[in-house]
Amino acid sequence: QVQLVESGGGLVQAGGSLRLSCAASGSIFSINAMGWYRQAPGKQRESVATITNGGITNYADSVKGRFTISRDNAKNTVYLQMNSLKPEDTAVYYCNARTPYGPGYHDYWGQGTQVTVSS
């Protein structure tokens, strides 16, 4: 099993920056990829950014050029650097870790951290 602990959320004005952190523990060597997802009030959860073990990244169109996902393997930690924040970025952000499970995969989730961007 994998445990994910998130930190770094908070309140920031439009145009500001935040960095989210997600520390993984447990069966970390079983993780194939990690990512950040977010869910705003009244909306479905959406993928924000993902990174594979090979370092391939993918971003939602809405955050391209503003957000950067990275990882520190020595610390078993994934980060999401968020710049030029907009009010529409306001959401609960969840860290995700994907592991093989039978013929498919299983997703582990962090507890969520609130990001609020004021105008």
mmCIF file with all atom_site columns, C-alpha atoms in Angstrom:
data_model
loop_
_atom_site.group_PDB
_atom_site.id
_atom_site.type_symbol
_atom_site.label_atom_id
_atom_site.label_alt_id
_atom_site.label_comp_id
_atom_site.label_asym_id
_atom_site.label_entity_id
_atom_site.label_seq_id
_atom_site.pdbx_PDB_ins_code
_atom_site.Cartn_x
_atom_site.Cartn_y
_atom_site.Cartn_z
_atom_site.occupancy
_atom_site.B_iso_or_equiv
_atom_site.pdbx_formal_charge
_atom_site.auth_seq_id
_atom_site.auth_comp_id
_atom_site.auth_asym_id
_atom_site.auth_atom_id
_atom_site.pdbx_PDB_model_num
ATOM 1   C CA . GLN A 1 1   ? 0.000   0.000  0.000   1.00 0.00 ? 1   GLN A CA 1
ATOM 2   C CA . VAL A 1 2   ? 0.951   3.619  -0.528  1.00 0.00 ? 2   VAL A CA 1
ATOM 3   C CA . GLN A 1 3   ? 0.297   6.591  1.707   1.00 0.00 ? 3   GLN A CA 1
ATOM 4   C CA . LEU A 1 4   ? 0.292   10.129 0.346   1.00 0.00 ? 4   LEU A CA 1
ATOM 5   C CA . VAL A 1 5   ? 0.534   13.243 2.497   1.00 0.00 ? 5   VAL A CA 1
ATOM 6   C CA . GLU A 1 6   ? -0.022  16.630 0.899   1.00 0.00 ? 6   GLU A CA 1
ATOM 7   C CA . SER A 1 7   ? 0.956   20.105 1.982   1.00 0.00 ? 7   SER A CA 1
ATOM 8   C CA . GLY A 1 8   ? 1.373   23.595 0.577   1.00 0.00 ? 8   GLY A CA 1
ATOM 9   C CA . GLY A 1 9   ? -2.155  24.761 -0.080  1.00 0.00 ? 9   GLY A CA 1
ATOM 10  C CA . GLY A 1 10  ? -3.432  28.116 1.012   1.00 0.00 ? 10  GLY A CA 1
ATOM 11  C CA . LEU A 1 11  ? -4.851  31.464 0.023   1.00 0.00 ? 11  LEU A CA 1
ATOM 12  C CA . VAL A 1 12  ? -3.141  33.574 -2.618  1.00 0.00 ? 12  VAL A CA 1
ATOM 13  C CA . GLN A 1 13  ? -4.050  36.546 -4.763  1.00 0.00 ? 13  GLN A CA 1
ATOM 14  C CA . ALA A 1 14  ? -4.429  36.267 -8.510  1.00 0.00 ? 14  ALA A CA 1
ATOM 15  C CA . GLY A 1 15  ? -1.042  36.285 -10.177 1.00 0.00 ? 15  GLY A CA 1
ATOM 16  C CA . GLY A 1 16  ? 0.654   34.743 -7.179  1.00 0.00 ? 16  GLY A CA 1
ATOM 17  C CA . SER A 1 17  ? 2.331   31.388 -6.738  1.00 0.00 ? 17  SER A CA 1
ATOM 18  C CA . LEU A 1 18  ? 2.075   28.302 -4.566  1.00 0.00 ? 18  LEU A CA 1
ATOM 19  C CA . ARG A 1 19  ? 3.963   25.040 -4.434  1.00 0.00 ? 19  ARG A CA 1
ATOM 20  C CA . LEU A 1 20  ? 2.203   21.850 -3.431  1.00 0.00 ? 20  LEU A CA 1
ATOM 21  C CA . SER A 1 21  ? 4.111   18.881 -2.057  1.00 0.00 ? 21  SER A CA 1
ATOM 22  C CA . CYS A 1 22  ? 3.126   15.231 -1.865  1.00 0.00 ? 22  CYS A CA 1
ATOM 23  C CA . ALA A 1 23  ? 5.244   12.828 0.165   1.00 0.00 ? 23  ALA A CA 1
ATOM 24  C CA . ALA A 1 24  ? 4.795   9.132  -0.581  1.00 0.00 ? 24  ALA A CA 1
ATOM 25  C CA . SER A 1 25  ? 5.491   6.285  1.806   1.00 0.00 ? 25  SER A CA 1
ATOM 26  C CA . GLY A 1 26  ? 4.889   2.554  1.921   1.00 0.00 ? 26  GLY A CA 1
ATOM 27  C CA . SER A 1 27  ? 5.342   0.504  -1.237  1.00 0.00 ? 27  SER A CA 1
ATOM 28  C CA . ILE A 1 28  ? 6.809   3.404  -3.148  1.00 0.00 ? 28  ILE A CA 1
ATOM 29  C CA . PHE A 1 29  ? 8.642   1.183  -5.604  1.00 0.00 ? 29  PHE A CA 1
ATOM 30  C CA . SER A 1 30  ? 5.330   -0.064 -6.929  1.00 0.00 ? 30  SER A CA 1
ATOM 31  C CA . ILE A 1 31  ? 4.345   3.400  -8.165  1.00 0.00 ? 31  ILE A CA 1
ATOM 32  C CA . ASN A 1 32  ? 4.302   3.799  -11.939 1.00 0.00 ? 32  ASN A CA 1
ATOM 33  C CA . ALA A 1 33  ? 3.175   7.398  -12.129 1.00 0.00 ? 33  ALA A CA 1
ATOM 34  C CA . MET A 1 34  ? 2.012   10.251 -9.963  1.00 0.00 ? 34  MET A CA 1
ATOM 35  C CA . GLY A 1 35  ? -0.065  13.304 -10.565 1.00 0.00 ? 35  GLY A CA 1
ATOM 36  C CA . TRP A 1 36  ? -2.160  16.132 -9.274  1.00 0.00 ? 36  TRP A CA 1
ATOM 37  C CA . TYR A 1 37  ? -5.917  16.346 -9.675  1.00 0.00 ? 37  TYR A CA 1
ATOM 38  C CA . ARG A 1 38  ? -8.316  19.014 -8.547  1.00 0.00 ? 38  ARG A CA 1
ATOM 39  C CA . GLN A 1 39  ? -11.986 19.367 -7.826  1.00 0.00 ? 39  GLN A CA 1
ATOM 40  C CA . ALA A 1 40  ? -13.751 22.703 -7.663  1.00 0.00 ? 40  ALA A CA 1
ATOM 41  C CA . PRO A 1 41  ? -17.192 23.171 -6.099  1.00 0.00 ? 41  PRO A CA 1
ATOM 42  C CA . GLY A 1 42  ? -19.880 21.854 -8.406  1.00 0.00 ? 42  GLY A CA 1
ATOM 43  C CA . LYS A 1 43  ? -17.372 20.367 -10.826 1.00 0.00 ? 43  LYS A CA 1
ATOM 44  C CA . GLN A 1 44  ? -15.948 16.931 -11.472 1.00 0.00 ? 44  GLN A CA 1
ATOM 45  C CA . ARG A 1 45  ? -12.426 15.993 -10.521 1.00 0.00 ? 45  ARG A CA 1
ATOM 46  C CA . GLU A 1 46  ? -9.983  16.711 -13.311 1.00 0.00 ? 46  GLU A CA 1
ATOM 47  C CA . SER A 1 47  ? -6.389  15.883 -14.034 1.00 0.00 ? 47  SER A CA 1
ATOM 48  C CA . VAL A 1 48  ? -4.033  18.836 -13.665 1.00 0.00 ? 48  VAL A CA 1
ATOM 49  C CA . ALA A 1 49  ? -0.606  17.332 -14.241 1.00 0.00 ? 49  ALA A CA 1
ATOM 50  C CA . THR A 1 50  ? 0.945   13.875 -14.287 1.00 0.00 ? 50  THR A CA 1
ATOM 51  C CA . ILE A 1 51  ? 4.466   12.513 -14.394 1.00 0.00 ? 51  ILE A CA 1
ATOM 52  C CA . THR A 1 52  ? 5.540   8.956  -15.163 1.00 0.00 ? 52  THR A CA 1
ATOM 53  C CA . ASN A 1 53  ? 8.483   7.079  -13.714 1.00 0.00 ? 53  ASN A CA 1
ATOM 54  C CA . GLY A 1 54  ? 10.256  7.853  -16.961 1.00 0.00 ? 54  GLY A CA 1
ATOM 55  C CA . GLY A 1 55  ? 9.760   11.564 -16.444 1.00 0.00 ? 55  GLY A CA 1
ATOM 56  C CA . ILE A 1 56  ? 7.099   12.113 -19.085 1.00 0.00 ? 56  ILE A CA 1
ATOM 57  C CA . THR A 1 57  ? 4.772   14.931 -18.068 1.00 0.00 ? 57  THR A CA 1
ATOM 58  C CA . ASN A 1 58  ? 1.306   15.882 -19.169 1.00 0.00 ? 58  ASN A CA 1
ATOM 59  C CA . TYR A 1 59  ? -0.683  18.992 -18.321 1.00 0.00 ? 59  TYR A CA 1
ATOM 60  C CA . ALA A 1 60  ? -4.224  20.138 -18.637 1.00 0.00 ? 60  ALA A CA 1
ATOM 61  C CA . ASP A 1 61  ? -4.587  22.807 -21.300 1.00 0.00 ? 61  ASP A CA 1
ATOM 62  C CA . SER A 1 62  ? -5.808  25.255 -18.695 1.00 0.00 ? 62  SER A CA 1
ATOM 63  C CA . VAL A 1 63  ? -2.523  25.153 -16.757 1.00 0.00 ? 63  VAL A CA 1
ATOM 64  C CA . LYS A 1 64  ? 0.066   24.755 -19.500 1.00 0.00 ? 64  LYS A CA 1
ATOM 65  C CA . GLY A 1 65  ? 2.797   27.334 -19.175 1.00 0.00 ? 65  GLY A CA 1
ATOM 66  C CA . ARG A 1 66  ? 1.817   28.148 -15.602 1.00 0.00 ? 66  ARG A CA 1
ATOM 67  C CA . PHE A 1 67  ? 2.147   24.901 -13.636 1.00 0.00 ? 67  PHE A CA 1
ATOM 68  C CA . THR A 1 68  ? 5.108   22.558 -13.420 1.00 0.00 ? 68  THR A CA 1
ATOM 69  C CA . ILE A 1 69  ? 5.113   19.058 -11.962 1.00 0.00 ? 69  ILE A CA 1
ATOM 70  C CA . SER A 1 70  ? 8.373   17.621 -10.698 1.00 0.00 ? 70  SER A CA 1
ATOM 71  C CA . ARG A 1 71  ? 9.670   14.996 -8.320  1.00 0.00 ? 71  ARG A CA 1
ATOM 72  C CA . ASP A 1 72  ? 12.514  14.431 -5.918  1.00 0.00 ? 72  ASP A CA 1
ATOM 73  C CA . ASN A 1 73  ? 13.218  10.717 -5.894  1.00 0.00 ? 73  ASN A CA 1
ATOM 74  C CA . ALA A 1 74  ? 15.502  10.967 -2.868  1.00 0.00 ? 74  ALA A CA 1
ATOM 75  C CA . LYS A 1 75  ? 12.633  12.380 -0.828  1.00 0.00 ? 75  LYS A CA 1
ATOM 76  C CA . ASN A 1 76  ? 9.881   10.331 -2.497  1.00 0.00 ? 76  ASN A CA 1
ATOM 77  C CA . THR A 1 77  ? 8.082   13.591 -3.052  1.00 0.00 ? 77  THR A CA 1
ATOM 78  C CA . VAL A 1 78  ? 6.201   15.103 -5.973  1.00 0.00 ? 78  VAL A CA 1
ATOM 79  C CA . TYR A 1 79  ? 5.667   18.826 -6.346  1.00 0.00 ? 79  TYR A CA 1
ATOM 80  C CA . LEU A 1 80  ? 3.336   21.072 -8.237  1.00 0.00 ? 80  LEU A CA 1
ATOM 81  C CA . GLN A 1 81  ? 4.679   24.565 -8.785  1.00 0.00 ? 81  GLN A CA 1
ATOM 82  C CA . MET A 1 82  ? 1.774   26.853 -9.590  1.00 0.00 ? 82  MET A CA 1
ATOM 83  C CA . ASN A 1 83  ? 2.524   30.284 -11.018 1.00 0.00 ? 83  ASN A CA 1
ATOM 84  C CA . SER A 1 84  ? 0.314   33.047 -12.374 1.00 0.00 ? 84  SER A CA 1
ATOM 85  C CA . LEU A 1 85  ? -2.597  31.665 -10.421 1.00 0.00 ? 85  LEU A CA 1
ATOM 86  C CA . LYS A 1 86  ? -6.108  32.547 -11.474 1.00 0.00 ? 86  LYS A CA 1
ATOM 87  C CA . PRO A 1 87  ? -9.365  32.503 -9.510  1.00 0.00 ? 87  PRO A CA 1
ATOM 88  C CA . GLU A 1 88  ? -10.511 29.578 -11.647 1.00 0.00 ? 88  GLU A CA 1
ATOM 89  C CA . ASP A 1 89  ? -7.646  27.541 -10.190 1.00 0.00 ? 89  ASP A CA 1
ATOM 90  C CA . THR A 1 90  ? -9.479  27.520 -6.867  1.00 0.00 ? 90  THR A CA 1
ATOM 91  C CA . ALA A 1 91  ? -10.115 23.900 -5.905  1.00 0.00 ? 91  ALA A CA 1
ATOM 92  C CA . VAL A 1 92  ? -9.137  21.082 -3.619  1.00 0.00 ? 92  VAL A CA 1
ATOM 93  C CA . TYR A 1 93  ? -5.987  19.549 -5.033  1.00 0.00 ? 93  TYR A CA 1
ATOM 94  C CA . TYR A 1 94  ? -5.371  15.828 -4.617  1.00 0.00 ? 94  TYR A CA 1
ATOM 95  C CA . CYS A 1 95  ? -2.144  13.944 -5.060  1.00 0.00 ? 95  CYS A CA 1
ATOM 96  C CA . ASN A 1 96  ? -2.411  10.673 -6.958  1.00 0.00 ? 96  ASN A CA 1
ATOM 97  C CA . ALA A 1 97  ? -0.178  7.632  -7.219  1.00 0.00 ? 97  ALA A CA 1
ATOM 98  C CA . ARG A 1 98  ? -0.846  4.815  -9.666  1.00 0.00 ? 98  ARG A CA 1
ATOM 99  C CA . THR A 1 99  ? 0.321   1.256  -9.074  1.00 0.00 ? 99  THR A CA 1
ATOM 100 C CA . PRO A 1 100 ? -0.122  -2.016 -10.966 1.00 0.00 ? 100 PRO A CA 1
ATOM 101 C CA . TYR A 1 101 ? -2.986  -4.133 -9.683  1.00 0.00 ? 101 TYR A CA 1
ATOM 102 C CA . GLY A 1 102 ? -3.847  -7.391 -11.372 1.00 0.00 ? 102 GLY A CA 1
ATOM 103 C CA . PRO A 1 103 ? -4.457  -6.782 -15.067 1.00 0.00 ? 103 PRO A CA 1
ATOM 104 C CA . GLY A 1 104 ? -4.953  -3.074 -14.468 1.00 0.00 ? 104 GLY A CA 1
ATOM 105 C CA . TYR A 1 105 ? -3.974  -0.522 -11.882 1.00 0.00 ? 105 TYR A CA 1
ATOM 106 C CA . HIS A 1 106 ? -4.971  1.004  -8.585  1.00 0.00 ? 106 HIS A CA 1
ATOM 107 C CA . ASP A 1 107 ? -4.990  4.686  -7.666  1.00 0.00 ? 107 ASP A CA 1
ATOM 108 C CA . TYR A 1 108 ? -4.006  5.996  -4.254  1.00 0.00 ? 108 TYR A CA 1
ATOM 109 C CA . TRP A 1 109 ? -5.039  9.466  -3.169  1.00 0.00 ? 109 TRP A CA 1
ATOM 110 C CA . GLY A 1 110 ? -3.813  12.080 -0.768  1.00 0.00 ? 110 GLY A CA 1
ATOM 111 C CA . GLN A 1 111 ? -6.097  13.802 1.692   1.00 0.00 ? 111 GLN A CA 1
ATOM 112 C CA . GLY A 1 112 ? -6.502  16.908 -0.441  1.00 0.00 ? 112 GLY A CA 1
ATOM 113 C CA . THR A 1 113 ? -5.288  20.443 0.113   1.00 0.00 ? 113 THR A CA 1
ATOM 114 C CA . GLN A 1 114 ? -7.303  23.586 -0.491  1.00 0.00 ? 114 GLN A CA 1
ATOM 115 C CA . VAL A 1 115 ? -6.035  26.199 -2.932  1.00 0.00 ? 115 VAL A CA 1
ATOM 116 C CA . THR A 1 116 ? -7.957  29.454 -2.999  1.00 0.00 ? 116 THR A CA 1
ATOM 117 C CA . VAL A 1 117 ? -7.098  32.238 -5.433  1.00 0.00 ? 117 VAL A CA 1
ATOM 118 C CA . SER A 1 118 ? -8.695  35.614 -4.849  1.00 0.00 ? 118 SER A CA 1
ATOM 119 C CA . SER A 1 119 ? -9.137  38.294 -7.474  1.00 0.00 ? 119 SER A CA 1
#
